Amino acid sequence: MSTVHEILGKLSLEGDHSLPPSAYATVKAYANFDADRDAAAIETAIKTKGVDELTIINILTNRSNEQRQDIAFAYQRRTKKELPAALKAALSGHLEAVILGLLKTPAQYDASELKAAMKGLGTDEDTLIEIICSRTNQELCEINKVYREMYKTELEKDIVSDTSGDFRKLMVSLAKGKRSEDTSVIDYELIDIDARDLYDAGVKRKGTDVPKWINIMTERSIPHLQKVFERYKSYSPYDMLESIKKEVKGDLEVAFINLVQCIQNKQLYFADRLYDSMKGKGTRDKILIRIMVSRSEVDMLKIKSEFKRKYGKSLYYFIQVNHKAPCYNHCMGFSEALSIGLIAPIEVDGNFITDFSGSS
């Protein structure tokens, strides 16, 4: 069997920046895909005494989201049972969380995470901020649509009822997904005006004109704002992130910081989130799993690259160190399952060498 070193040697951390965004995914469509064959294999794996987790992992982490939807349909047609329900009954712990997440469409996954963040007493602002600040207009539009279908209410209505003040205004404005996407013309005059307005509304005056900040940061295009933040430094003695820390506090501060980091470099933002989820005592597995599941078919290659560039070691290494789980036959633990299965699926001797069952 190949060693970990040999397997990691096969992983590519850099992509061709001329390629379309999907080229930066680590989980891609399986070439010899057969939904019926996969459904049959998963049915057998579930019925196996003790559950054949390896087969389930091997299949579902090595298929695209669209292919996983086809497998679920084929499974229901074959067994008259819902695949998510069958897997929920067969699995537990981290494995259950990851596999059930992979079976949802991206919008369903985000919608369910947002609903969970606002369900019951208290609000998980951290989850709310991460998803709302990092998704594109198209993604937010689909999330709103699916949220309405799944929960028979509007996402905006739930945000309004669970948040307050300027933080609520920022979240609602972002959730609408109305940001300009016109990147055909670089308007240097508007860049200068916006940079000066951000300065005048914050550091230059006593108190902060938060609505002005919200308007500019939620309506302008990402490339435009990247230039605005650079121009801003010619007016302010502090950069945008430093200004936010000086001007606002609490959830609003955290939200603005997350938003600006996403605008400046979204992949670095997620790399930092992953690092923060693993540093110190304990591991914030919910964040780790959510980013792995939601970014594996979007930009995980870039996230890996940013992570290694900033922190000196691979994302795989950090997950491995922070999730020391017992071995399962010749398989590795939860950490390696996330690393190999979602960071970069690798098949060895016809099998995935992963096991999600270890707990952190």
Short mmCIF file of C-alpha atoms in Angstrom, two decimals:
data_model
loop_
_atom_site.label_atom_id
_atom_site.label_comp_id
_atom_site.label_asym_id
_atom_site.label_seq_id
_atom_site.Cartn_x
_atom_site.Cartn_y
_atom_site.Cartn_z
CA MET A 1 0.00 0.00 0.00
CA SER A 2 1.20 3.48 -0.81
CA THR A 3 2.48 5.53 2.09
CA VAL A 4 0.91 8.83 3.10
CA HIS A 5 3.95 10.61 1.68
CA GLU A 6 3.50 8.95 -1.71
CA ILE A 7 -0.19 9.74 -1.76
CA LEU A 8 0.38 13.38 -0.86
CA GLY A 9 2.99 13.57 -3.56
CA LYS A 10 0.23 12.98 -6.08
CA LEU A 11 -1.82 15.92 -4.87
CA SER A 12 -1.63 19.13 -6.89
CA LEU A 13 -1.76 22.34 -4.89
CA GLU A 14 -1.64 24.72 -7.82
CA GLY A 15 -4.09 25.14 -10.63
CA ASP A 16 -3.87 26.84 -14.01
CA HIS A 17 -5.28 30.31 -13.39
CA SER A 18 -6.53 30.46 -16.99
CA LEU A 19 -8.94 27.62 -16.30
CA PRO A 20 -12.63 28.06 -15.38
CA PRO A 21 -13.54 28.14 -11.65
CA SER A 22 -14.58 24.46 -11.66
CA ALA A 23 -10.96 23.59 -12.43
CA TYR A 24 -10.10 24.48 -8.82
CA ALA A 25 -12.42 21.83 -7.39
CA THR A 26 -10.97 18.74 -5.73
CA VAL A 27 -14.14 16.67 -6.09
CA LYS A 28 -15.12 16.33 -9.74
CA ALA A 29 -17.43 14.25 -11.91
CA TYR A 30 -16.50 10.56 -12.05
CA ALA A 31 -15.64 9.50 -15.59
CA ASN A 32 -17.18 6.02 -15.58
CA PHE A 33 -20.31 7.00 -13.70
CA ASP A 34 -23.23 4.60 -13.35
CA ALA A 35 -25.89 5.74 -10.85
CA ASP A 36 -27.60 2.35 -10.68
CA ARG A 37 -24.33 0.54 -10.01
CA ASP A 38 -23.40 3.02 -7.28
CA ALA A 39 -26.87 2.81 -5.70
CA ALA A 40 -26.64 -0.98 -5.62
CA ALA A 41 -23.17 -0.84 -4.05
CA ILE A 42 -24.35 1.58 -1.36
CA GLU A 43 -27.40 -0.58 -0.62
CA THR A 44 -25.11 -3.57 -0.10
CA ALA A 45 -22.75 -1.48 2.05
CA ILE A 46 -25.61 -0.37 4.31
CA LYS A 47 -26.89 -3.94 4.71
CA THR A 48 -23.43 -5.32 5.51
CA LYS A 49 -22.97 -6.25 9.16
CA GLY A 50 -21.30 -3.31 10.84
CA VAL A 51 -21.88 -1.19 7.70
CA ASP A 52 -19.26 -1.04 4.95
CA GLU A 53 -18.32 2.60 5.55
CA LEU A 54 -15.34 2.41 3.21
CA THR A 55 -17.52 1.73 0.15
CA ILE A 56 -19.92 4.55 1.04
CA ILE A 57 -17.02 6.99 1.45
CA ASN A 58 -15.27 5.78 -1.70
CA ILE A 59 -18.35 6.34 -3.81
CA LEU A 60 -19.81 9.57 -2.41
CA THR A 61 -16.53 11.49 -2.04
CA ASN A 62 -15.50 10.51 -5.55
CA ARG A 63 -18.64 11.74 -7.35
CA SER A 64 -19.78 15.26 -8.21
CA ASN A 65 -22.82 16.75 -6.48
CA GLU A 66 -24.92 16.26 -9.58
CA GLN A 67 -23.89 12.61 -9.72
CA ARG A 68 -24.72 12.16 -6.02
CA GLN A 69 -28.24 13.45 -6.73
CA ASP A 70 -28.55 10.83 -9.48
CA ILE A 71 -27.37 8.12 -7.07
CA ALA A 72 -29.98 9.19 -4.51
CA PHE A 73 -32.71 9.02 -7.17
CA ALA A 74 -31.53 5.60 -8.33
CA TYR A 75 -31.40 4.36 -4.73
CA GLN A 76 -34.98 5.48 -4.05
CA ARG A 77 -36.18 3.88 -7.27
CA ARG A 78 -34.38 0.66 -6.34
CA THR A 79 -35.29 0.38 -2.63
CA LYS A 80 -38.35 2.66 -2.26
CA LYS A 81 -36.39 4.42 0.52
CA GLU A 82 -34.75 7.84 0.73
CA LEU A 83 -30.95 7.55 0.62
CA PRO A 84 -30.33 10.30 3.22
CA ALA A 85 -32.66 8.56 5.69
CA ALA A 86 -31.01 5.19 5.09
CA LEU A 87 -27.52 6.62 5.61
CA LYS A 88 -28.59 8.60 8.67
CA ALA A 89 -29.77 5.35 10.26
CA ALA A 90 -26.59 3.51 9.29
CA LEU A 91 -23.96 6.11 10.20
CA SER A 92 -23.10 8.38 13.12
CA GLY A 93 -20.79 11.15 14.26
CA HIS A 94 -18.55 12.99 11.82
CA LEU A 95 -19.15 10.47 9.05
CA GLU A 96 -22.90 11.03 9.20
CA ALA A 97 -22.49 14.82 9.17
CA VAL A 98 -20.18 14.82 6.16
CA ILE A 99 -22.06 12.23 4.10
CA LEU A 100 -25.47 13.82 4.67
CA GLY A 101 -23.97 17.18 3.75
CA LEU A 102 -22.59 15.76 0.51
CA LEU A 103 -26.03 14.40 -0.44
CA LYS A 104 -27.58 17.88 -0.40
CA THR A 105 -27.26 20.31 -3.28
CA PRO A 106 -25.00 23.29 -2.47
CA ALA A 107 -28.04 25.54 -1.95
CA GLN A 108 -29.80 22.95 0.22
CA TYR A 109 -26.67 22.56 2.33
CA ASP A 110 -26.26 26.31 2.84
CA ALA A 111 -29.98 26.76 3.53
CA SER A 112 -29.95 24.00 6.15
CA GLU A 113 -26.85 25.45 7.81
CA LEU A 114 -28.46 28.91 7.91
CA LYS A 115 -31.70 27.52 9.34
CA ALA A 116 -29.79 25.61 12.02
CA ALA A 117 -27.88 28.81 12.87
CA MET A 118 -31.15 30.64 13.57
CA LYS A 119 -33.13 27.79 15.12
CA GLY A 120 -34.14 27.84 18.76
CA LEU A 121 -32.72 30.13 21.44
CA GLY A 122 -29.79 32.27 20.38
CA THR A 123 -28.24 32.68 16.95
CA ASP A 124 -25.04 31.17 15.59
CA GLU A 125 -23.76 34.43 14.14
CA ASP A 126 -20.50 32.79 13.07
CA THR A 127 -22.26 30.49 10.58
CA LEU A 128 -24.62 33.22 9.42
CA ILE A 129 -21.73 35.59 8.73
CA GLU A 130 -19.55 33.03 6.93
CA ILE A 131 -22.24 31.91 4.48
CA ILE A 132 -23.91 35.28 3.81
CA CYS A 133 -20.59 37.12 3.36
CA SER A 134 -18.91 34.56 1.09
CA ARG A 135 -21.58 33.51 -1.42
CA THR A 136 -22.03 35.03 -4.89
CA ASN A 137 -25.22 36.71 -6.17
CA GLN A 138 -26.18 33.55 -8.03
CA GLU A 139 -25.54 31.36 -5.00
CA LEU A 140 -27.54 33.67 -2.72
CA CYS A 141 -30.42 33.76 -5.18
CA GLU A 142 -30.55 29.95 -5.20
CA ILE A 143 -30.21 29.79 -1.40
CA ASN A 144 -33.17 32.15 -0.99
CA LYS A 145 -35.25 30.04 -3.40
CA VAL A 146 -34.38 26.73 -1.74
CA TYR A 147 -34.79 28.15 1.79
CA ARG A 148 -38.34 29.18 0.85
CA GLU A 149 -39.07 25.71 -0.54
CA MET A 150 -37.58 23.85 2.42
CA TYR A 151 -38.89 25.94 5.32
CA LYS A 152 -41.97 27.71 3.89
CA THR A 153 -40.66 31.09 4.95
CA GLU A 154 -38.26 33.73 3.63
CA LEU A 155 -34.59 33.73 4.62
CA GLU A 156 -34.78 37.50 5.07
CA LYS A 157 -37.69 37.13 7.50
CA ASP A 158 -35.71 34.71 9.67
CA ILE A 159 -32.64 36.95 9.60
CA VAL A 160 -34.75 39.95 10.67
CA SER A 161 -36.32 38.02 13.55
CA ASP A 162 -32.99 36.65 14.82
CA THR A 163 -30.71 39.68 14.49
CA SER A 164 -30.84 43.37 15.33
CA GLY A 165 -29.47 46.82 14.63
CA ASP A 166 -26.84 47.53 11.98
CA PHE A 167 -25.76 43.88 11.99
CA ARG A 168 -29.27 42.95 10.84
CA LYS A 169 -29.15 45.62 8.12
CA LEU A 170 -25.81 44.32 6.82
CA MET A 171 -26.94 40.67 6.78
CA VAL A 172 -30.26 41.48 5.08
CA SER A 173 -28.57 43.65 2.47
CA LEU A 174 -26.00 40.95 1.65
CA ALA A 175 -28.59 38.14 1.62
CA LYS A 176 -30.53 39.89 -1.16
CA GLY A 177 -27.63 39.15 -3.54
CA LYS A 178 -27.92 42.45 -5.38
CA ARG A 179 -24.21 43.27 -5.66
CA SER A 180 -23.13 44.82 -8.96
CA GLU A 181 -21.41 42.32 -11.23
CA ASP A 182 -20.39 44.73 -13.96
CA THR A 183 -16.63 44.32 -14.26
CA SER A 184 -16.29 45.50 -17.86
CA VAL A 185 -15.22 49.05 -16.99
CA ILE A 186 -12.85 50.26 -14.28
CA ASP A 187 -14.35 53.53 -13.00
CA TYR A 188 -11.38 55.22 -11.34
CA GLU A 189 -13.43 58.28 -10.42
CA LEU A 190 -15.99 56.16 -8.55
CA ILE A 191 -13.18 54.18 -6.90
CA ASP A 192 -11.79 57.43 -5.50
CA ILE A 193 -15.23 58.67 -4.43
CA ASP A 194 -16.05 55.41 -2.64
CA ALA A 195 -12.67 55.30 -0.90
CA ARG A 196 -13.11 58.88 0.33
CA ASP A 197 -16.72 58.19 1.38
CA LEU A 198 -15.64 55.17 3.43
CA TYR A 199 -13.02 57.34 5.14
CA ASP A 200 -15.40 60.27 5.69
CA ALA A 201 -18.07 57.93 7.09
CA GLY A 202 -15.70 56.33 9.58
CA VAL A 203 -12.21 57.26 10.71
CA LYS A 204 -12.48 60.93 9.74
CA ARG A 205 -15.56 61.68 11.84
CA LYS A 206 -16.76 61.09 15.38
CA GLY A 207 -19.06 58.10 15.25
CA THR A 208 -19.56 55.92 12.17
CA ASP A 209 -22.02 56.31 9.32
CA VAL A 210 -22.66 52.57 9.15
CA PRO A 211 -25.39 52.77 6.46
CA LYS A 212 -22.85 54.39 4.12
CA TRP A 213 -20.39 51.56 4.73
CA ILE A 214 -23.15 48.99 4.16
CA ASN A 215 -24.28 50.59 0.92
CA ILE A 216 -20.81 50.68 -0.60
CA MET A 217 -19.66 47.25 0.61
CA THR A 218 -22.85 45.40 -0.41
CA GLU A 219 -23.64 47.11 -3.71
CA ARG A 220 -20.30 47.54 -5.51
CA SER A 221 -18.63 44.73 -7.47
CA ILE A 222 -15.83 42.69 -5.91
CA PRO A 223 -13.08 43.92 -8.32
CA HIS A 224 -14.23 47.51 -7.75
CA LEU A 225 -14.08 47.15 -3.95
CA GLN A 226 -10.65 45.55 -4.10
CA LYS A 227 -9.41 48.74 -5.77
CA VAL A 228 -11.42 50.91 -3.36
CA PHE A 229 -9.70 49.33 -0.37
CA GLU A 230 -6.30 50.00 -1.93
CA ARG A 231 -7.24 53.61 -2.66
CA TYR A 232 -8.64 53.96 0.86
CA LYS A 233 -5.13 53.70 2.29
CA SER A 234 -4.20 56.97 0.57
CA TYR A 235 -6.82 58.78 2.68
CA SER A 236 -6.75 56.90 5.98
CA PRO A 237 -3.79 56.18 8.29
CA TYR A 238 -5.33 52.71 8.73
CA ASP A 239 -6.28 50.08 6.20
CA MET A 240 -9.91 48.99 5.92
CA LEU A 241 -9.64 46.09 8.38
CA GLU A 242 -7.92 48.28 10.99
CA SER A 243 -10.55 50.96 10.50
CA ILE A 244 -13.36 48.48 11.10
CA LYS A 245 -11.77 47.38 14.38
CA LYS A 246 -11.54 50.99 15.51
CA GLU A 247 -15.03 52.04 14.43
CA VAL A 248 -17.45 49.19 15.26
CA LYS A 249 -17.70 46.35 17.78
CA GLY A 250 -19.49 43.05 18.39
CA ASP A 251 -21.20 41.05 15.65
CA LEU A 252 -21.09 44.03 13.28
CA GLU A 253 -17.31 44.23 13.58
CA VAL A 254 -16.95 40.50 12.94
CA ALA A 255 -19.31 40.67 9.96
CA PHE A 256 -17.52 43.62 8.32
CA ILE A 257 -14.13 41.96 8.86
CA ASN A 258 -15.33 38.69 7.32
CA LEU A 259 -16.86 40.59 4.41
CA VAL A 260 -13.73 42.62 3.66
CA GLN A 261 -11.53 39.50 3.90
CA CYS A 262 -13.83 37.70 1.45
CA ILE A 263 -13.68 40.65 -0.94
CA GLN A 264 -9.89 40.90 -0.76
CA ASN A 265 -9.16 37.17 -1.19
CA LYS A 266 -11.94 34.63 -0.65
CA GLN A 267 -9.67 31.58 -0.76
CA LEU A 268 -7.31 33.09 1.84
CA TYR A 269 -10.39 33.87 3.95
CA PHE A 270 -11.39 30.20 3.96
CA ALA A 271 -7.79 29.12 4.61
CA ASP A 272 -7.77 31.37 7.69
CA ARG A 273 -11.14 29.99 8.81
CA LEU A 274 -9.79 26.45 8.53
CA TYR A 275 -6.66 27.35 10.47
CA ASP A 276 -8.65 29.09 13.21
CA SER A 277 -10.92 26.04 13.49
CA MET A 278 -7.91 23.87 14.30
CA LYS A 279 -5.63 26.07 16.41
CA GLY A 280 -5.42 25.83 20.17
CA LYS A 281 -7.14 23.21 22.28
CA GLY A 282 -10.00 21.38 20.62
CA THR A 283 -11.21 21.59 17.07
CA ARG A 284 -14.28 23.39 15.81
CA ASP A 285 -15.39 20.49 13.64
CA LYS A 286 -18.59 22.15 12.46
CA ILE A 287 -16.62 24.87 10.66
CA LEU A 288 -14.09 22.38 9.33
CA ILE A 289 -16.78 20.10 7.90
CA ARG A 290 -18.85 22.95 6.45
CA ILE A 291 -15.92 24.43 4.54
CA MET A 292 -14.77 21.02 3.28
CA VAL A 293 -18.24 20.11 2.05
CA SER A 294 -19.14 23.51 0.57
CA ARG A 295 -15.83 24.34 -1.13
CA SER A 296 -14.68 20.91 -2.38
CA GLU A 297 -16.37 21.45 -5.76
CA VAL A 298 -15.67 25.18 -5.95
CA ASP A 299 -12.15 26.32 -5.07
CA MET A 300 -10.50 23.90 -2.63
CA LEU A 301 -7.31 23.72 -4.71
CA LYS A 302 -6.85 27.48 -4.27
CA ILE A 303 -7.72 27.30 -0.58
CA LYS A 304 -5.08 24.59 -0.10
CA SER A 305 -2.53 26.70 -1.90
CA GLU A 306 -3.29 29.80 0.19
CA PHE A 307 -3.18 27.72 3.37
CA LYS A 308 0.26 26.28 2.68
CA ARG A 309 1.61 29.66 1.53
CA LYS A 310 0.52 31.40 4.74
CA TYR A 311 0.98 28.69 7.37
CA GLY A 312 4.00 26.86 5.99
CA LYS A 313 2.48 23.37 6.11
CA SER A 314 -0.25 21.69 4.12
CA LEU A 315 -3.91 21.73 5.10
CA TYR A 316 -3.69 17.93 5.14
CA TYR A 317 -0.93 18.08 7.76
CA PHE A 318 -2.90 20.40 10.05
CA ILE A 319 -6.05 18.27 9.90
CA GLN A 320 -4.01 15.12 10.51
CA VAL A 321 -2.32 16.62 13.59
CA ASN A 322 -5.60 17.94 15.02
CA HIS A 323 -7.65 14.79 14.46
CA LYS A 324 -5.74 11.84 15.86
CA ALA A 325 -8.13 8.94 15.47
CA PRO A 326 -7.65 5.18 15.86
CA CYS A 327 -6.93 3.27 12.69
CA TYR A 328 -9.51 1.10 11.02
CA ASN A 329 -7.79 -1.90 9.43
CA HIS A 330 -5.36 -0.20 7.01
CA CYS A 331 -7.42 2.97 6.81
CA MET A 332 -6.71 6.37 8.31
CA GLY A 333 -8.90 8.46 10.62
CA PHE A 334 -11.47 11.22 10.25
CA SER A 335 -8.76 13.74 9.45
CA GLU A 336 -7.37 11.80 6.51
CA ALA A 337 -10.87 11.09 5.23
CA LEU A 338 -11.56 14.80 5.04
CA SER A 339 -8.09 15.45 3.64
CA ILE A 340 -8.07 12.80 0.94
CA GLY A 341 -11.79 12.44 0.34
CA LEU A 342 -12.66 16.13 0.04
CA ILE A 343 -9.36 17.97 -0.30
CA ALA A 344 -8.29 15.60 -3.07
CA PRO A 345 -9.87 12.20 -3.64
CA ILE A 346 -7.23 9.52 -4.16
CA GLU A 347 -8.00 5.90 -4.91
CA VAL A 348 -5.40 3.27 -3.93
CA ASP A 349 -5.64 -0.31 -5.17
CA GLY A 350 -9.28 0.29 -6.06
CA ASN A 351 -10.17 1.58 -2.58
CA PHE A 352 -10.30 4.90 -0.78
CA ILE A 353 -7.97 4.73 2.21
CA THR A 354 -10.23 6.72 4.53
CA ASP A 355 -12.39 6.34 7.62
CA PHE A 356 -14.58 9.12 8.99
CA SER A 357 -15.62 7.27 12.11
CA GLY A 358 -12.93 8.61 14.47
CA SER A 359 -14.04 11.39 16.79
CA SER A 360 -12.01 14.47 17.53
#
